[in-house]
mmCIF file of C-alpha atoms in Angstrom:
data_model
loop_
_atom_site.group_PDB
_atom_site.id
_atom_site.type_symbol
_atom_site.label_atom_id
_atom_site.label_comp_id
_atom_site.label_asym_id
_atom_site.label_seq_id
_atom_site.Cartn_x
_atom_site.Cartn_y
_atom_site.Cartn_z
ATOM 1 C CA MET A 9 40.001 19.730 -0.700
ATOM 2 C CA ALA A 10 38.098 23.015 -0.644
ATOM 3 C CA GLU A 11 39.583 23.920 -4.038
ATOM 4 C CA ALA A 12 38.489 20.599 -5.560
ATOM 5 C CA GLU A 13 34.982 21.058 -4.196
ATOM 6 C CA ARG A 14 34.874 24.582 -5.590
ATOM 7 C CA ILE A 15 35.826 23.299 -9.072
ATOM 8 C CA THR A 16 33.359 20.392 -9.091
ATOM 9 C CA GLY A 17 30.588 22.480 -7.567
ATOM 10 C CA THR A 18 30.152 20.228 -4.507
ATOM 11 C CA PRO A 19 29.141 22.353 -1.518
ATOM 12 C CA GLU A 20 31.505 22.233 1.433
ATOM 13 C CA PRO A 21 29.901 21.297 4.780
ATOM 14 C CA GLU A 22 29.790 24.033 7.332
ATOM 15 C CA PRO A 23 32.688 23.754 9.791
ATOM 16 C CA GLY A 24 31.806 21.685 12.825
ATOM 17 C CA THR A 25 28.464 20.419 11.481
ATOM 18 C CA GLY A 26 29.605 17.126 9.958
ATOM 19 C CA ALA A 27 26.621 17.317 7.624
ATOM 20 C CA ASP A 28 26.629 15.282 4.434
ATOM 21 C CA PRO A 29 24.854 17.354 1.746
ATOM 22 C CA THR A 30 24.516 14.365 -0.597
ATOM 23 C CA THR A 31 22.546 12.208 1.820
ATOM 24 C CA GLY A 32 20.634 14.733 3.905
ATOM 25 C CA THR A 33 22.044 13.370 7.170
ATOM 26 C CA GLY A 34 24.542 14.682 9.676
ATOM 27 C CA GLU A 35 27.393 12.780 11.338
ATOM 28 C CA ASP A 36 25.053 11.817 14.185
ATOM 29 C CA GLY A 37 22.538 10.279 11.730
ATOM 30 C CA THR A 38 19.883 12.939 12.198
ATOM 31 C CA ALA A 39 17.991 14.245 9.175
ATOM 32 C CA GLN A 40 19.318 17.402 7.573
ATOM 33 C CA ALA A 41 17.994 19.497 4.708
ATOM 34 C CA GLY A 42 19.542 18.345 1.448
ATOM 35 C CA PRO A 43 19.024 16.278 -1.722
ATOM 36 C CA GLY A 44 18.561 13.084 0.319
ATOM 37 C CA ALA A 45 15.725 14.581 2.321
ATOM 38 C CA GLY A 46 14.050 15.797 -0.869
ATOM 39 C CA ARG A 47 14.322 12.334 -2.403
ATOM 40 C CA GLY A 48 12.673 10.869 0.691
ATOM 41 C CA ARG A 49 9.766 13.303 0.392
ATOM 42 C CA ARG A 50 9.276 12.335 -3.268
ATOM 43 C CA ARG A 51 9.152 8.650 -2.352
ATOM 44 C CA ILE A 52 6.564 9.347 0.339
ATOM 45 C CA LEU A 53 4.560 11.344 -2.197
ATOM 46 C CA ALA A 54 4.727 8.385 -4.607
ATOM 47 C CA LEU A 55 3.505 6.069 -1.826
ATOM 48 C CA LEU A 56 0.569 8.344 -1.068
ATOM 49 C CA LEU A 57 -0.369 8.754 -4.737
ATOM 50 C CA VAL A 58 -0.378 4.981 -5.301
ATOM 51 C CA ALA A 59 -2.422 4.471 -2.125
ATOM 52 C CA LEU A 60 -4.912 7.178 -3.158
ATOM 53 C CA LEU A 61 -5.296 5.689 -6.646
ATOM 54 C CA VAL A 62 -5.938 2.209 -5.229
ATOM 55 C CA TYR A 63 -8.393 3.570 -2.657
ATOM 56 C CA VAL A 64 -10.380 5.634 -5.174
ATOM 57 C CA LEU A 65 -10.588 2.759 -7.674
ATOM 58 C CA ASP A 66 -11.600 0.291 -4.968
ATOM 59 C CA LEU A 67 -14.213 2.575 -3.395
ATOM 60 C CA GLY A 68 -15.626 3.631 -6.757
ATOM 61 C CA SER A 69 -15.898 0.063 -8.029
ATOM 62 C CA LYS A 70 -17.667 -1.059 -4.845
ATOM 63 C CA LEU A 71 -20.174 1.792 -4.965
ATOM 64 C CA LEU A 72 -20.883 1.028 -8.617
ATOM 65 C CA VAL A 73 -21.416 -2.714 -8.277
ATOM 66 C CA VAL A 74 -23.559 -2.326 -5.143
ATOM 67 C CA ALA A 75 -25.785 0.193 -6.928
ATOM 68 C CA LYS A 76 -26.026 -1.637 -10.243
ATOM 69 C CA LEU A 77 -25.350 -5.308 -9.595
ATOM 70 C CA GLU A 78 -26.383 -6.355 -6.084
ATOM 71 C CA HIS A 79 -29.479 -8.595 -6.059
ATOM 72 C CA HIS A 80 -29.117 -9.050 -9.831
ATOM 73 C CA ALA A 81 -27.808 -11.896 -11.939
ATOM 74 C CA PRO A 82 -24.005 -12.049 -12.333
ATOM 75 C CA ILE A 83 -22.452 -10.291 -15.320
ATOM 76 C CA GLU A 84 -20.317 -12.554 -17.504
ATOM 77 C CA VAL A 85 -17.057 -10.783 -18.362
ATOM 78 C CA VAL A 86 -15.305 -13.781 -19.953
ATOM 79 C CA GLY A 87 -18.077 -16.324 -20.179
ATOM 80 C CA THR A 88 -18.203 -18.380 -16.983
ATOM 81 C CA LEU A 89 -14.440 -17.989 -16.482
ATOM 82 C CA LEU A 90 -14.776 -14.488 -15.042
ATOM 83 C CA GLN A 91 -17.945 -12.909 -13.697
ATOM 84 C CA PHE A 92 -18.958 -9.878 -11.640
ATOM 85 C CA THR A 93 -21.275 -10.727 -8.742
ATOM 86 C CA VAL A 94 -21.695 -8.955 -5.408
ATOM 87 C CA ILE A 95 -20.907 -10.852 -2.218
ATOM 88 C CA ARG A 96 -20.749 -9.368 1.294
ATOM 89 C CA ASN A 97 -17.689 -10.860 2.995
ATOM 90 C CA ARG A 98 -17.117 -10.526 6.757
ATOM 91 C CA GLY A 99 -13.821 -12.418 6.600
ATOM 92 C CA ALA A 100 -10.349 -11.652 5.323
ATOM 93 C CA ALA A 101 -9.235 -11.586 1.714
ATOM 94 C CA PHE A 102 -10.853 -14.225 -0.484
ATOM 95 C CA GLY A 103 -13.486 -15.084 2.148
ATOM 96 C CA MET A 104 -11.220 -16.548 4.833
ATOM 97 C CA GLY A 105 -11.768 -16.060 8.577
ATOM 98 C CA GLU A 106 -15.380 -14.919 8.669
ATOM 99 C CA ALA A 107 -15.574 -15.280 12.471
ATOM 100 C CA LEU A 108 -12.709 -12.811 13.000
ATOM 101 C CA THR A 109 -14.190 -9.594 11.598
ATOM 102 C CA ILE A 110 -13.277 -7.306 14.516
ATOM 103 C CA PHE A 111 -9.817 -8.839 14.832
ATOM 104 C CA LEU A 112 -9.197 -8.384 11.099
ATOM 105 C CA THR A 113 -10.275 -4.752 11.385
ATOM 106 C CA PHE A 114 -7.593 -4.067 13.990
ATOM 107 C CA ILE A 115 -5.035 -5.987 11.904
ATOM 108 C CA ALA A 116 -5.755 -3.657 8.968
ATOM 109 C CA ALA A 117 -5.350 -0.627 11.235
ATOM 110 C CA ALA A 118 -2.051 -2.009 12.547
ATOM 111 C CA VAL A 119 -0.782 -2.495 8.993
ATOM 112 C CA ILE A 120 -1.494 1.179 8.278
ATOM 113 C CA VAL A 121 0.455 2.238 11.387
ATOM 114 C CA VAL A 122 3.435 0.047 10.428
ATOM 115 C CA ILE A 123 3.507 1.479 6.911
ATOM 116 C CA ALA A 124 3.447 5.009 8.334
ATOM 117 C CA ARG A 125 6.482 4.193 10.492
ATOM 118 C CA ILE A 126 8.415 2.649 7.591
ATOM 119 C CA ALA A 127 7.630 5.661 5.394
ATOM 120 C CA ARG A 128 9.730 7.918 7.627
ATOM 121 C CA LYS A 129 12.894 6.270 6.248
ATOM 122 C CA LEU A 130 11.660 5.504 2.741
ATOM 123 C CA TYR A 131 14.088 6.242 -0.116
ATOM 124 C CA SER A 132 13.226 3.417 -2.556
ATOM 125 C CA LEU A 133 10.651 3.936 -5.317
ATOM 126 C CA PRO A 134 9.816 0.194 -5.693
ATOM 127 C CA TRP A 135 9.200 0.018 -1.939
ATOM 128 C CA ALA A 136 7.072 3.159 -2.157
ATOM 129 C CA ILE A 137 4.906 1.496 -4.814
ATOM 130 C CA ALA A 138 4.632 -1.750 -2.819
ATOM 131 C CA LEU A 139 3.701 0.026 0.402
ATOM 132 C CA GLY A 140 1.277 2.267 -1.488
ATOM 133 C CA LEU A 141 -0.525 -0.809 -2.808
ATOM 134 C CA LEU A 142 -0.751 -2.244 0.711
ATOM 135 C CA LEU A 143 -1.882 1.053 2.210
ATOM 136 C CA GLY A 144 -4.563 1.711 -0.394
ATOM 137 C CA GLY A 145 -5.871 -1.844 -0.150
ATOM 138 C CA ALA A 146 -5.910 -1.787 3.647
ATOM 139 C CA PHE A 147 -7.790 1.533 3.698
ATOM 140 C CA GLY A 148 -10.253 0.249 1.098
ATOM 141 C CA ASN A 149 -11.314 -2.809 3.070
ATOM 142 C CA LEU A 150 -11.087 -0.949 6.394
ATOM 143 C CA THR A 151 -13.604 1.592 5.075
ATOM 144 C CA ASP A 152 -16.058 -1.248 4.442
ATOM 145 C CA ARG A 153 -15.521 -2.710 7.901
ATOM 146 C CA ILE A 154 -16.196 0.642 9.568
ATOM 147 C CA PHE A 155 -19.092 2.010 7.515
ATOM 148 C CA ARG A 156 -20.986 -0.951 6.070
ATOM 149 C CA THR A 157 -23.584 -3.158 7.768
ATOM 150 C CA PRO A 158 -23.988 -4.848 10.186
ATOM 151 C CA GLY A 159 -22.061 -2.236 12.214
ATOM 152 C CA VAL A 160 -18.866 -0.346 12.998
ATOM 153 C CA PHE A 161 -15.775 -2.628 12.972
ATOM 154 C CA GLU A 162 -18.025 -5.529 11.936
ATOM 155 C CA GLY A 163 -18.955 -4.384 8.447
ATOM 156 C CA ALA A 164 -18.917 -6.817 5.553
ATOM 157 C CA VAL A 165 -16.461 -6.122 2.733
ATOM 158 C CA VAL A 166 -17.914 -5.907 -0.774
ATOM 159 C CA ASP A 167 -16.369 -8.512 -3.100
ATOM 160 C CA PHE A 168 -17.385 -8.794 -6.743
ATOM 161 C CA ILE A 169 -14.605 -10.230 -8.960
ATOM 162 C CA ALA A 170 -15.461 -13.909 -9.364
ATOM 163 C CA PRO A 171 -13.061 -16.083 -11.380
ATOM 164 C CA ALA A 172 -14.137 -19.658 -12.007
ATOM 165 C CA HIS A 173 -13.022 -22.142 -9.332
ATOM 166 C CA PHE A 174 -11.635 -19.358 -7.109
ATOM 167 C CA ALA A 175 -12.789 -17.137 -4.258
ATOM 168 C CA VAL A 176 -14.577 -13.851 -4.958
ATOM 169 C CA PHE A 177 -12.437 -10.764 -4.243
ATOM 170 C CA ASN A 178 -12.167 -7.019 -4.888
ATOM 171 C CA LEU A 179 -9.600 -4.479 -6.072
ATOM 172 C CA ALA A 180 -8.331 -3.846 -2.535
ATOM 173 C CA ASP A 181 -7.554 -7.555 -2.133
ATOM 174 C CA SER A 182 -5.724 -7.512 -5.467
ATOM 175 C CA ALA A 183 -3.644 -4.484 -4.449
ATOM 176 C CA ILE A 184 -2.707 -6.087 -1.118
ATOM 177 C CA VAL A 185 -1.603 -9.311 -2.816
ATOM 178 C CA CYS A 186 0.386 -7.451 -5.499
ATOM 179 C CA GLY A 187 2.045 -5.267 -2.857
ATOM 180 C CA GLY A 188 2.963 -8.333 -0.811
ATOM 181 C CA ILE A 189 4.428 -10.122 -3.822
ATOM 182 C CA LEU A 190 6.474 -7.027 -4.730
ATOM 183 C CA ILE A 191 7.825 -6.803 -1.156
ATOM 184 C CA VAL A 192 8.908 -10.458 -1.301
ATOM 185 C CA ILE A 193 10.695 -9.837 -4.608
ATOM 186 C CA LEU A 194 12.445 -6.730 -3.266
ATOM 187 C CA SER A 195 13.501 -8.603 -0.123
ATOM 188 C CA PHE A 196 14.950 -11.480 -2.144
ATOM 189 C CA ARG A 197 16.889 -8.960 -4.235
ATOM 190 C CA GLY A 198 18.290 -7.401 -1.071
ATOM 191 C CA LEU A 199 16.717 -3.957 -1.543
ATOM 192 C CA ASP A 200 15.744 -2.248 1.711
ATOM 193 C CA PRO A 201 13.115 0.520 2.097
ATOM 194 C CA ASP A 202 15.897 3.065 2.748
ATOM 195 C CA GLY A 203 17.364 2.345 -0.701
ATOM 196 C CA THR A 204 20.373 0.342 0.446
ATOM 197 C CA VAL A 205 21.186 -3.031 -1.135
ATOM 198 C CA HIS A 206 22.645 -5.862 0.901
ATOM 199 C CA HIS A 207 23.964 -9.220 -0.269
ATOM 200 C CA ASP A 208 23.785 -12.263 1.987
#
C-alpha cells in the first residue's frame, strides 16, 4: 500500500492519526489541514465576495436614487412597463407586512446568523453563490432598517424598481429572491451545502 502511494504521489497518513488528506477530515470527523479544508475556505470566500458585490450595488443604487430621484417624477426606463421611482417601504420585500418592521429586522438578523452557521461546512460553489445572494440582500435591507428614518430597527427600506402591475422593489429584494430560487433548485437536485449529492 505504501509503495502504491509512493508511486502515485498520494501522501500516506501519519500512523495513528486516521487523517484523510483528500477530504481534510480525520477519522473522528474533525477538521484537518488538507485540500478539503482549502476548498472550504475558497467557497466561503466566494460567498463573501458575492455578498459584498450585492451589498455594494444595493447600497450604491439606493444612495443614488435618493439623491437624484426622490421627490421627482419617475424615470421611464421602458416606457410605462418599467420605471424608477423612490418609495420608502417599512414592510418586507415588495411592500408586504408594513406593521411588522421591528420583527422583520430581527428576521433579517437571524437569516445572517443561520448563513454564518451553514458556511462553516460549505463545500459547494452553487450553494456559496446562493447564500451570498441571501446574505448581501439581507445586509442591504438591514442597513436601511437600522440607519434610515424613522429610527433604529424601524427604518424604511428604499425601493425604486417599479415594473407595471407589480410591487416596487430594490436590488436587495432581487438578490434574496434569486438566492431563494437557486436554493430550491439545488435542493430538488439533491445537492447539499457540504457538496454531497443524495438521491431520494
